[in-house]
Each structure stands twice: as C-alpha cells, then as structure tokens.
XYZ file of N, CA, C and O in Angstrom:
672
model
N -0.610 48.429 -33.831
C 0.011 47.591 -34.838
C 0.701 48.500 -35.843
O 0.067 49.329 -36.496
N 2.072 48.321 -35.956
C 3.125 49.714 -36.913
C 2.507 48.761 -38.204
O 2.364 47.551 -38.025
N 2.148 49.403 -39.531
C 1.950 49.129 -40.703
C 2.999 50.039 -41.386
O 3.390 51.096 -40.890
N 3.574 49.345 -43.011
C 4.180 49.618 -43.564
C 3.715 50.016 -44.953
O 4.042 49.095 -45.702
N 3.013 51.107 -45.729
C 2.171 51.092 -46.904
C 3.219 51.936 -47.874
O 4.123 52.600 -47.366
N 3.050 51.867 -49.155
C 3.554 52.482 -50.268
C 2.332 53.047 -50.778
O 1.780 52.060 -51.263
N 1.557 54.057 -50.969
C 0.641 54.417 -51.589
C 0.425 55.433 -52.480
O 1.288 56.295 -52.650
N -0.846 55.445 -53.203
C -1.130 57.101 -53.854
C -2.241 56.854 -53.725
O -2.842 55.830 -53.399
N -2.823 58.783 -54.250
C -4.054 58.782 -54.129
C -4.122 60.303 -55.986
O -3.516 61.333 -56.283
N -4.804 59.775 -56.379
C -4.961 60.097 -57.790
C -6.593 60.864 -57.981
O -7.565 60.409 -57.379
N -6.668 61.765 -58.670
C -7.860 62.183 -59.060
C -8.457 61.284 -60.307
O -7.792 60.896 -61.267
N -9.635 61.078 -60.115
C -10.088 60.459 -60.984
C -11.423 60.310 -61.737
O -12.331 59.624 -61.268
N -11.508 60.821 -62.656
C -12.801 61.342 -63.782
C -13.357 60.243 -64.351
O -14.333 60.462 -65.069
N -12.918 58.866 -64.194
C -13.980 57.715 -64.010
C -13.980 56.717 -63.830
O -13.689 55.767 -64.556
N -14.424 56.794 -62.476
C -14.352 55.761 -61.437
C -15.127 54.302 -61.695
O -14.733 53.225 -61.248
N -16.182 54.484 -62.424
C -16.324 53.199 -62.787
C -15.328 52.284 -63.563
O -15.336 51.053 -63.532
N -14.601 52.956 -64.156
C -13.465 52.435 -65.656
C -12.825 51.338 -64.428
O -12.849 50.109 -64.369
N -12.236 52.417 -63.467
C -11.367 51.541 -62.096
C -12.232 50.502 -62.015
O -11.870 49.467 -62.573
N -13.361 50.509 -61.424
C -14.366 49.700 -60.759
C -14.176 48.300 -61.756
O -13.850 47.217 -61.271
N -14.398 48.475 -63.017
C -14.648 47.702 -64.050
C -13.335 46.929 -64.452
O -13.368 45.943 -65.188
N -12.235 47.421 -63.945
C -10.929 46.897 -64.000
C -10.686 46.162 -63.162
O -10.041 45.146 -63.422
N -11.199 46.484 -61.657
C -10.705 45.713 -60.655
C -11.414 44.637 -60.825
O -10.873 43.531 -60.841
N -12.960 44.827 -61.005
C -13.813 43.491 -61.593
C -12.629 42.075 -62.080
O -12.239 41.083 -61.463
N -12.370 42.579 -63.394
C -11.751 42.168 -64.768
C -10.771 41.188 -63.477
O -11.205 40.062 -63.233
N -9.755 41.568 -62.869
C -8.596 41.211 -61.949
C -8.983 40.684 -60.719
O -8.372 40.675 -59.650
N -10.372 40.128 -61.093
C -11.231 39.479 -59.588
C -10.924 39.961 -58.238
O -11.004 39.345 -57.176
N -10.561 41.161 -58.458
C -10.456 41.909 -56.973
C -11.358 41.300 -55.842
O -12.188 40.465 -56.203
N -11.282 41.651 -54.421
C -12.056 41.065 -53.662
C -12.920 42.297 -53.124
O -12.470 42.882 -52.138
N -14.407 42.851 -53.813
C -14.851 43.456 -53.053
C -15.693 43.748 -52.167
O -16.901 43.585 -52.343
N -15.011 44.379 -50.725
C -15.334 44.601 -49.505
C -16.396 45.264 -49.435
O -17.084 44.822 -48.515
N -16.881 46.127 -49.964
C -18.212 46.727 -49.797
C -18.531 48.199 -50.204
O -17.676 48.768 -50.883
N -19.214 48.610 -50.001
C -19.016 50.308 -50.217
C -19.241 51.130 -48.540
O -20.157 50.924 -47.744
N -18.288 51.902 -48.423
C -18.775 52.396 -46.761
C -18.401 53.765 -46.708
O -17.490 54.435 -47.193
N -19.472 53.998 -45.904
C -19.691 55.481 -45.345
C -18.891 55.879 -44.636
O -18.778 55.264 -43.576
N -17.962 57.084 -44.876
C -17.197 57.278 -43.662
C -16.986 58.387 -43.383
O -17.234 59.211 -44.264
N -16.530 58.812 -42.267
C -16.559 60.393 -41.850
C -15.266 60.340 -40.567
O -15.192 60.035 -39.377
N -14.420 60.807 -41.578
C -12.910 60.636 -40.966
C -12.566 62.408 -40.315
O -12.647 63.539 -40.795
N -12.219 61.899 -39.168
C -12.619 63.218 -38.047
C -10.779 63.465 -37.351
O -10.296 62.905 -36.366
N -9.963 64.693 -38.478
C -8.798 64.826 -38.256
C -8.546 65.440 -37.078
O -9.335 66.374 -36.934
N -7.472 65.281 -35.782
C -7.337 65.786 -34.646
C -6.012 66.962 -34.767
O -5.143 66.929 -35.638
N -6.087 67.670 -33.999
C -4.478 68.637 -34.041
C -3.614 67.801 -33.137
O -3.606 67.329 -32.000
N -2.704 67.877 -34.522
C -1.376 67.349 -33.049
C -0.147 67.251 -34.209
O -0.315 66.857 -35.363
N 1.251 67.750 -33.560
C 2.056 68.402 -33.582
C 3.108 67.414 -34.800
O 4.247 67.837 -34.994
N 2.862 66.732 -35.204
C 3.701 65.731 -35.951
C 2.236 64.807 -36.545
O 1.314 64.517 -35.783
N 2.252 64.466 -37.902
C 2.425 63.627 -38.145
C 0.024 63.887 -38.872
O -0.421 64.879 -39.449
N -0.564 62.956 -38.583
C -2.380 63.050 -38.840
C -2.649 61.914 -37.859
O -2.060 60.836 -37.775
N -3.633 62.367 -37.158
C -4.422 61.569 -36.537
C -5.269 61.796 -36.696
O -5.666 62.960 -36.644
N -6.516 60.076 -37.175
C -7.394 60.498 -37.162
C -8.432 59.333 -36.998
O -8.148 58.156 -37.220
N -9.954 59.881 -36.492
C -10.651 58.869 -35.937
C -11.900 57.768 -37.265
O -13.082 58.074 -37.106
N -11.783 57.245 -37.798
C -12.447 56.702 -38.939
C -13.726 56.188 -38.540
O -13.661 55.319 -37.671
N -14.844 56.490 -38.937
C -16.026 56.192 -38.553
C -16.974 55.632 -39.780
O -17.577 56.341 -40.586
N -16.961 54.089 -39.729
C -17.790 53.985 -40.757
C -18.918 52.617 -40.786
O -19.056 52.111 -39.672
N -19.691 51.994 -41.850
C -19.825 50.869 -41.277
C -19.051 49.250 -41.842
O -19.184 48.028 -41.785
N -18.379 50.113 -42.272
C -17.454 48.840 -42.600
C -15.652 48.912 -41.736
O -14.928 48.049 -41.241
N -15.559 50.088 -41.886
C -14.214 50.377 -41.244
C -14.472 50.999 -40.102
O -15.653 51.346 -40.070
N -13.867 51.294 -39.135
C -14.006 51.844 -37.442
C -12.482 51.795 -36.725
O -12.220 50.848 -35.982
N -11.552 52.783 -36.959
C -10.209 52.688 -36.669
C -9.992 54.447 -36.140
O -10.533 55.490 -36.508
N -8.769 54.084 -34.961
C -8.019 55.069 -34.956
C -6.956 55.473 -35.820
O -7.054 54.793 -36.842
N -6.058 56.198 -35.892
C -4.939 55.883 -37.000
C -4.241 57.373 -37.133
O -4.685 58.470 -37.470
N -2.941 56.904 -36.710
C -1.557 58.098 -36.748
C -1.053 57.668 -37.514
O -1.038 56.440 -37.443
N -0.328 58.278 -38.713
C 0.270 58.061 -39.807
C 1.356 59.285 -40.142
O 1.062 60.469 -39.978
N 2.429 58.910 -40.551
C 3.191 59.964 -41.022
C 3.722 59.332 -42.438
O 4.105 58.188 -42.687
N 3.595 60.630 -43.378
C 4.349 60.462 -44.724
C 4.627 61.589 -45.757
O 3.667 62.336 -45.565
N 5.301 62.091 -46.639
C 5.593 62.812 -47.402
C 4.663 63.343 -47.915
O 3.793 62.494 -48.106
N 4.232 64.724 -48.395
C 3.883 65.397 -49.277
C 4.151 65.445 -50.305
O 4.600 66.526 -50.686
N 4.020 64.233 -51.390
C 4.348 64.230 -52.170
C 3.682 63.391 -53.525
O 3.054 62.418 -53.109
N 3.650 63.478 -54.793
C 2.875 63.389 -55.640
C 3.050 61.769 -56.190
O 2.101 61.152 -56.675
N 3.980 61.376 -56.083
C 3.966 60.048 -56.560
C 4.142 59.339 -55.431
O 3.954 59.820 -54.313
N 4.588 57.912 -55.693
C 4.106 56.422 -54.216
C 5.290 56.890 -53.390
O 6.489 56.983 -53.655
N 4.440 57.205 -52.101
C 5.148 57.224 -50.901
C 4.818 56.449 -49.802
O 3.691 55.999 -49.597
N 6.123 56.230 -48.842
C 6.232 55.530 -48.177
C 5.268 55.957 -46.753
O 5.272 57.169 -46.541
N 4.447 55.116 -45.754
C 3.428 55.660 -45.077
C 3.887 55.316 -43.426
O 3.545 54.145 -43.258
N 4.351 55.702 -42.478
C 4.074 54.629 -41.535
C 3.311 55.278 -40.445
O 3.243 56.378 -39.897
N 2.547 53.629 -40.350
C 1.192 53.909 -39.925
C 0.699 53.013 -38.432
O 0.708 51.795 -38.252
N 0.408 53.785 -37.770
C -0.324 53.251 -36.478
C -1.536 52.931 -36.441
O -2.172 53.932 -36.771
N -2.626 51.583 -36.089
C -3.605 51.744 -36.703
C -4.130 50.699 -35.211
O -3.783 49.566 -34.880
N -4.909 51.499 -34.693
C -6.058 49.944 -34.046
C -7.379 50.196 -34.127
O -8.089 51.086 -33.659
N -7.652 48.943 -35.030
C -9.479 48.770 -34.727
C -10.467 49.117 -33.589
O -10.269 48.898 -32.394
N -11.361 49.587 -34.037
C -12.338 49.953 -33.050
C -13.878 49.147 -33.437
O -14.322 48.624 -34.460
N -14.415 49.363 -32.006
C -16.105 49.172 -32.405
C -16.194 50.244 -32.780
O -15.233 51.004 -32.660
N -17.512 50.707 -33.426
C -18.422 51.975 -33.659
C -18.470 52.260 -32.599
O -17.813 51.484 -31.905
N -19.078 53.252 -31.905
C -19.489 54.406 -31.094
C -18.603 54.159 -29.578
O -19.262 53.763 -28.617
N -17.728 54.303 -29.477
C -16.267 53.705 -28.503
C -16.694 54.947 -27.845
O -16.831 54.427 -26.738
N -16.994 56.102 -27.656
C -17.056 57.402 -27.105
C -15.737 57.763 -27.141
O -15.387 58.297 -26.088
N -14.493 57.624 -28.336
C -13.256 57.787 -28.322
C -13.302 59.311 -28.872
O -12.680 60.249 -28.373
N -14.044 59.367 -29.843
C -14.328 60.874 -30.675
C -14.449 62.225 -29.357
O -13.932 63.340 -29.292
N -15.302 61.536 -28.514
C -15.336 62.781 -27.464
C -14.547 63.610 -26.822
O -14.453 64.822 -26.625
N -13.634 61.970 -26.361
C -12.313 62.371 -25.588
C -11.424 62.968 -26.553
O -10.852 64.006 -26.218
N -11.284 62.642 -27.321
C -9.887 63.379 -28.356
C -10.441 64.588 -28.761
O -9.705 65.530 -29.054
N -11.680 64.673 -28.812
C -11.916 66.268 -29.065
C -11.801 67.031 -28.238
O -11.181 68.060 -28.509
N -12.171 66.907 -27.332
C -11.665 67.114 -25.702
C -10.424 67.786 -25.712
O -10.416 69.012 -25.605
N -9.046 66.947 -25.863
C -8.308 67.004 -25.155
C -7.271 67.603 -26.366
O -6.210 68.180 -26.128
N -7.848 67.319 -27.776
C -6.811 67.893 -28.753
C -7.121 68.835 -29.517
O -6.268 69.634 -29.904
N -8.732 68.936 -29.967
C -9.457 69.676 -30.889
C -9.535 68.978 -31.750
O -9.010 67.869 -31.648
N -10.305 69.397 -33.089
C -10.570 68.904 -34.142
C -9.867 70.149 -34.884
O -9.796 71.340 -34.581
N -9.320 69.326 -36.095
C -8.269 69.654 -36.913
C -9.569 70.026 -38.462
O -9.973 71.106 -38.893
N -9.863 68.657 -38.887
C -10.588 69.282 -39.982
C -11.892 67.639 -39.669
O -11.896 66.925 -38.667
N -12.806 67.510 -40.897
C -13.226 66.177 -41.047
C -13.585 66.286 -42.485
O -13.720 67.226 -43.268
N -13.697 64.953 -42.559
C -14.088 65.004 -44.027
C -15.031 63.450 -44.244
O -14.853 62.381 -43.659
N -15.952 63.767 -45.188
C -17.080 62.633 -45.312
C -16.804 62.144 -46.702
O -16.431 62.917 -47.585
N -17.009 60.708 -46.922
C -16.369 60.056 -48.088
C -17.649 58.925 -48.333
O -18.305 58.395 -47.436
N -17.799 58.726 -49.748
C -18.280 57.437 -50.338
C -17.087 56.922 -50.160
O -16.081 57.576 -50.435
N -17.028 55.648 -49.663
C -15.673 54.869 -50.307
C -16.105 53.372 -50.535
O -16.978 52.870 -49.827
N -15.350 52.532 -51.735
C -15.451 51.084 -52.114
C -14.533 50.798 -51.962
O -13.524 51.322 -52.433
N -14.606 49.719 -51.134
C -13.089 49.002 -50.859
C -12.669 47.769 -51.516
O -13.241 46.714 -51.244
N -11.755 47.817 -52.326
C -11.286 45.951 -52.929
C -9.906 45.984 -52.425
O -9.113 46.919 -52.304
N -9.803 44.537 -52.121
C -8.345 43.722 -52.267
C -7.903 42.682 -53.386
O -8.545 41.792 -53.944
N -6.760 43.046 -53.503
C -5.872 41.951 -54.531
C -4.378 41.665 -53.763
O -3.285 42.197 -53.954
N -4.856 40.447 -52.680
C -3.520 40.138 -51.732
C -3.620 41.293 -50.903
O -4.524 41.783 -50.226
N -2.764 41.506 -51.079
C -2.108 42.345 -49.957
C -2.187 43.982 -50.299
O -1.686 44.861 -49.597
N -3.035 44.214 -51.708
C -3.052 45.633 -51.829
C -4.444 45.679 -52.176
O -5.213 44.794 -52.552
N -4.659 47.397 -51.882
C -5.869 47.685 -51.003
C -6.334 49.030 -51.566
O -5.719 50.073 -51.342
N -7.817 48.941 -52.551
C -7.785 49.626 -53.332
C -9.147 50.854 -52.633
O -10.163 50.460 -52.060
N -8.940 51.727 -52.780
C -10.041 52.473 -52.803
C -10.958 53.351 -53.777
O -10.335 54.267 -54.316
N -12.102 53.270 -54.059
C -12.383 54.142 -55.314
C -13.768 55.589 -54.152
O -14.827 55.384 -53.560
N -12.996 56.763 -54.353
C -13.903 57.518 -52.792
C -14.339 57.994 -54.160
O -13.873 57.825 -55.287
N -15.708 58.843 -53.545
C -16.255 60.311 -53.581
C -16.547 60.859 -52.775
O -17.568 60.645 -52.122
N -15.376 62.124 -52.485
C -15.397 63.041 -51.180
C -16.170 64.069 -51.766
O -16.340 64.376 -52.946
N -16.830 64.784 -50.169
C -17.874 65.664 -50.024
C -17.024 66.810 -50.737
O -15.917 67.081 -50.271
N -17.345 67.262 -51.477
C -16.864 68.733 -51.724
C -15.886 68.674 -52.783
O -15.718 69.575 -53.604
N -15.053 67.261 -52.730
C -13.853 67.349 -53.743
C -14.019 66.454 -54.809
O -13.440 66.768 -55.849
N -14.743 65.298 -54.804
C -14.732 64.877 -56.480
C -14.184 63.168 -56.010
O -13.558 62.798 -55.017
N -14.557 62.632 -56.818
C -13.849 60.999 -57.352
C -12.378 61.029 -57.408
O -11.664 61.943 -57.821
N -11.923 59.495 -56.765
C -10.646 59.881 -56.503
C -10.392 58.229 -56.375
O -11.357 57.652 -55.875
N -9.443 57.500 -56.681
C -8.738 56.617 -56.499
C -7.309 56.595 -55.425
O -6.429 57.449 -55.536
N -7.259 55.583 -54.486
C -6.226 55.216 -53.960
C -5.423 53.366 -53.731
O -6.066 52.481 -53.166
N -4.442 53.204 -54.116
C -3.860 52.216 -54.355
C -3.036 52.408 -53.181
O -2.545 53.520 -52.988
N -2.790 51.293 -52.232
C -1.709 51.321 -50.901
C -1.373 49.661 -51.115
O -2.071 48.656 -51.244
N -0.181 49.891 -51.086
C 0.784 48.171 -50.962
C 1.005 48.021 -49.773
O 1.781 48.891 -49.378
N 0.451 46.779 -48.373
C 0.279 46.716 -47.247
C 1.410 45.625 -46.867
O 1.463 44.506 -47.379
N 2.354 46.142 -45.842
C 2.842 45.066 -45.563
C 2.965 45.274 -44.216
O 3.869 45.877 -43.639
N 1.729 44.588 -43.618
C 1.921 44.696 -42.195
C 2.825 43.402 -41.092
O 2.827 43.488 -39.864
N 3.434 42.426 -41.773
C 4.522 41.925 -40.646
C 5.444 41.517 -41.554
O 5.656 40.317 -41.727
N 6.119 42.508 -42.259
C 7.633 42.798 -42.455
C 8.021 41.668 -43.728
O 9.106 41.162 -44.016
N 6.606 41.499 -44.373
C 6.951 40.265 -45.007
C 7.480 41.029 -46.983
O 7.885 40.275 -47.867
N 7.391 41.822 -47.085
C 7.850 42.655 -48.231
C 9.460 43.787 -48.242
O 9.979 43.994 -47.146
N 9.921 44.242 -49.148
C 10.425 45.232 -49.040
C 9.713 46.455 -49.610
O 8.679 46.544 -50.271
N 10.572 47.374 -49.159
C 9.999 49.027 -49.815
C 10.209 49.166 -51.466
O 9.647 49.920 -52.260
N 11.093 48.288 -51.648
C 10.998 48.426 -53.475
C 9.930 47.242 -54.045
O 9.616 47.087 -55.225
N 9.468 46.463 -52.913
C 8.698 45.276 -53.915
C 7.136 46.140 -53.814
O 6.288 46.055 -54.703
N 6.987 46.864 -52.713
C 5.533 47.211 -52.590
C 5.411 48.866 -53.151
O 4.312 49.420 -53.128
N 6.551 49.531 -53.613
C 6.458 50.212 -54.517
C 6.511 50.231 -56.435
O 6.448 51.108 -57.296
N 6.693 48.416 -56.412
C 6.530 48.390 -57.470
C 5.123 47.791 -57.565
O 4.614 48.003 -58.665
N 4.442 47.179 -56.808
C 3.302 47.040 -56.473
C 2.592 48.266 -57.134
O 2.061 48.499 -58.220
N 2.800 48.858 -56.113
C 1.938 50.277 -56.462
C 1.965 50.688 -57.918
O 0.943 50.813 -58.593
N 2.973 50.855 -58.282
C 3.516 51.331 -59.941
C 2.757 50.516 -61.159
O 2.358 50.887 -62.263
N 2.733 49.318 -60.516
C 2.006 48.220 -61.532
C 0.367 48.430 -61.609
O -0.282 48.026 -62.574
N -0.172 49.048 -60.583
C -1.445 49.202 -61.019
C -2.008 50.669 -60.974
O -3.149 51.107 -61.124
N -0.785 51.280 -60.710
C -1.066 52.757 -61.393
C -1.048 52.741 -62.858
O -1.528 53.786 -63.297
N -0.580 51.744 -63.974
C -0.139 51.815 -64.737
C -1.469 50.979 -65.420
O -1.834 51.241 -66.566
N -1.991 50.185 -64.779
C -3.370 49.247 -65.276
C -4.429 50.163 -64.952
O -5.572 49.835 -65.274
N -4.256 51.139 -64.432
C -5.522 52.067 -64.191
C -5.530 53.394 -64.952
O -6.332 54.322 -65.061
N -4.158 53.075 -65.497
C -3.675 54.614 -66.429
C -3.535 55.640 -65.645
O -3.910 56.771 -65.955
N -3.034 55.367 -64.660
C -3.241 56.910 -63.816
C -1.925 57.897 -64.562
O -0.838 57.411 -64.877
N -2.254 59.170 -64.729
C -1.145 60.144 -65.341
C 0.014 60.698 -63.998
O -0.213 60.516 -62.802
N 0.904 61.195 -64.400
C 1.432 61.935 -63.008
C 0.465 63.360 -63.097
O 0.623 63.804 -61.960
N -0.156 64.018 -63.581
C -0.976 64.825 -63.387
C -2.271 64.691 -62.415
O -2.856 65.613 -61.847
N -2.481 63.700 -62.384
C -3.726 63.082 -61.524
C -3.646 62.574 -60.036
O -4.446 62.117 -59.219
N -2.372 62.854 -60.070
C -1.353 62.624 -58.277
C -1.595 63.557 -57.749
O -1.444 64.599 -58.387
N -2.077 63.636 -56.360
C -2.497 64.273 -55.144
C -1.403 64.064 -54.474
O -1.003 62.904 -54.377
N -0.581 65.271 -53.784
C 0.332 65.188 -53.206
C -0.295 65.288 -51.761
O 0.686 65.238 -51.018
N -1.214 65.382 -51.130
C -2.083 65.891 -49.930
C -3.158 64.724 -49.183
O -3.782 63.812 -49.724
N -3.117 65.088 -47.895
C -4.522 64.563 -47.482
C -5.890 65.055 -47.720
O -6.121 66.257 -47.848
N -6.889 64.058 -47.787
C -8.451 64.658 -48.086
C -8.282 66.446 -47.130
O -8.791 67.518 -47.456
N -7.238 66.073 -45.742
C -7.604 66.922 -44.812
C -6.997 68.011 -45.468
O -7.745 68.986 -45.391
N -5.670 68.326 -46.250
C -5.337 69.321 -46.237
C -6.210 70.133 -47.866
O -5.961 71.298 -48.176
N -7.121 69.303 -48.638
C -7.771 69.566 -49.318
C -9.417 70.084 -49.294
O -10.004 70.666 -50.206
N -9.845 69.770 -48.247
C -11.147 70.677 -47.536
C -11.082 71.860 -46.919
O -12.104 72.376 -46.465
C-alpha cells in the first residue's frame, strides 16, 4: 500500500507537556508499544522490519534528510508478529542497524502522533500527516504538520534531520 506522509521528528525534553496536550485535543490514544525496529541494508531508500505489540509492519520508505516537514513515500504492509520474515531478510540482506523504542501512539483524523523513548537517545516526538488514498494535497498535510508543531512549541532547533537508524 504506497502511503503519502509529511512528517517530523523533534527532540523533546517533555514529553508529558505533549502527552497532556494531545489529552486537551481529545486525541485518540492507541496505546503505548514496545518496539524493536530491525533496519536492513539495501541500496536506496530504509527498510525496515517493525516488531511490536501493537504495531507489526514491514516498511520501505524514502525521504529527505532534512530538518523541517518532509515529504515521505512509503511502502508499508501489515504483518502478524512472529511471520519468520526477520530471518529471511537477514539472510538475504543483513542487518543494517536496530533500534528499541517506548512508543505512544495517538490520532487526530488522519494525523499520527508519536511520543518515543529510544534506547540510548532520549524522548522524542513525531507528528506525520497521513494521506493514504490520495485524498489530501502536499501543501494541506504540510500545513497539518506545521499546525501542531506550533501547538507543541516545537523550536527549529529541536528538528532531527535523521532516522532513529542513522542516530544509534
């Protein structure tokens, strides 16, 4: 399924403040889940296998290195847990990096909030504007994004231009 996201991902020194905001904006939240996202080598682009108990996805994605909302496009299919998919791709591609995450997931419509704490790197917020069947444009779901970077106070200093992967 091709997905279309506008996102960021922001450092963030307190994550409850988010938490307590999204509250406030009756966010819908999904749960808190364990995950241990297992990056593969390959020549273009991140793949990677998501293992958790709320989320369970494959997922190739390509997008900019870059510090403010960028555009994502993303390959994504659901999985059960323990698919024995991890084996084969290690197998056949190697493992690139992994990385283990607290993550809480809320929705508001169609955007899709995350509040992580990664192993090693710290509290971190991510905001992605989802438009998976073509029903948005690239300026409506980047203003999406902008609008609650701006309710969460995020600074441009607090922009992660990188993946968790290229940060472990």
């Amino acid at each position: 399924m091709g997905i279309k996201i506008v996102e960021i991902k922001a450092r963030c020194s307190e994550p409850e403040k988010v938490e307590n905001i999204l509250i406030r904006l009756k966010a819908d939240h999904k749960g808190t889940d364990e995950q241990t996202d297992t990056y593969f080598k390959c020549d273009t682009g991140r793949l990677k296998l998501r293992e958790g108990n709320i989320e369970n996805s494959l997922i190739f994605y390509k997008r900019p290195d870059q510090s403010g909302p960028k555009l994502s496009d993303v390959e994504l299919v659901k999985l059960s847990p323990e698919t024995g998919l991890k084996k084969i791709l290690t197998a056949s591609l190697g493992v690139h990096k992994t990385v283990v995450k607290k993550r809480k997931i809320f929705f508001i419509d169609n955007v899709k909030f995350h509040i992580d704490e990664v192993k090693g790197l710290g509290s971190f917020v991510e905001i992605e504007a989802i438009d998976e069947n073509n029903s948005f444009t690239e300026a409506e779901l980047l203003d999406q994004c902008r609008y609650y970077m701006k309710e969460f106070n995020i600074k441009d200093a607090d922009l992660v231009t990188n993946s968790y992967s290229d940060m472990v």
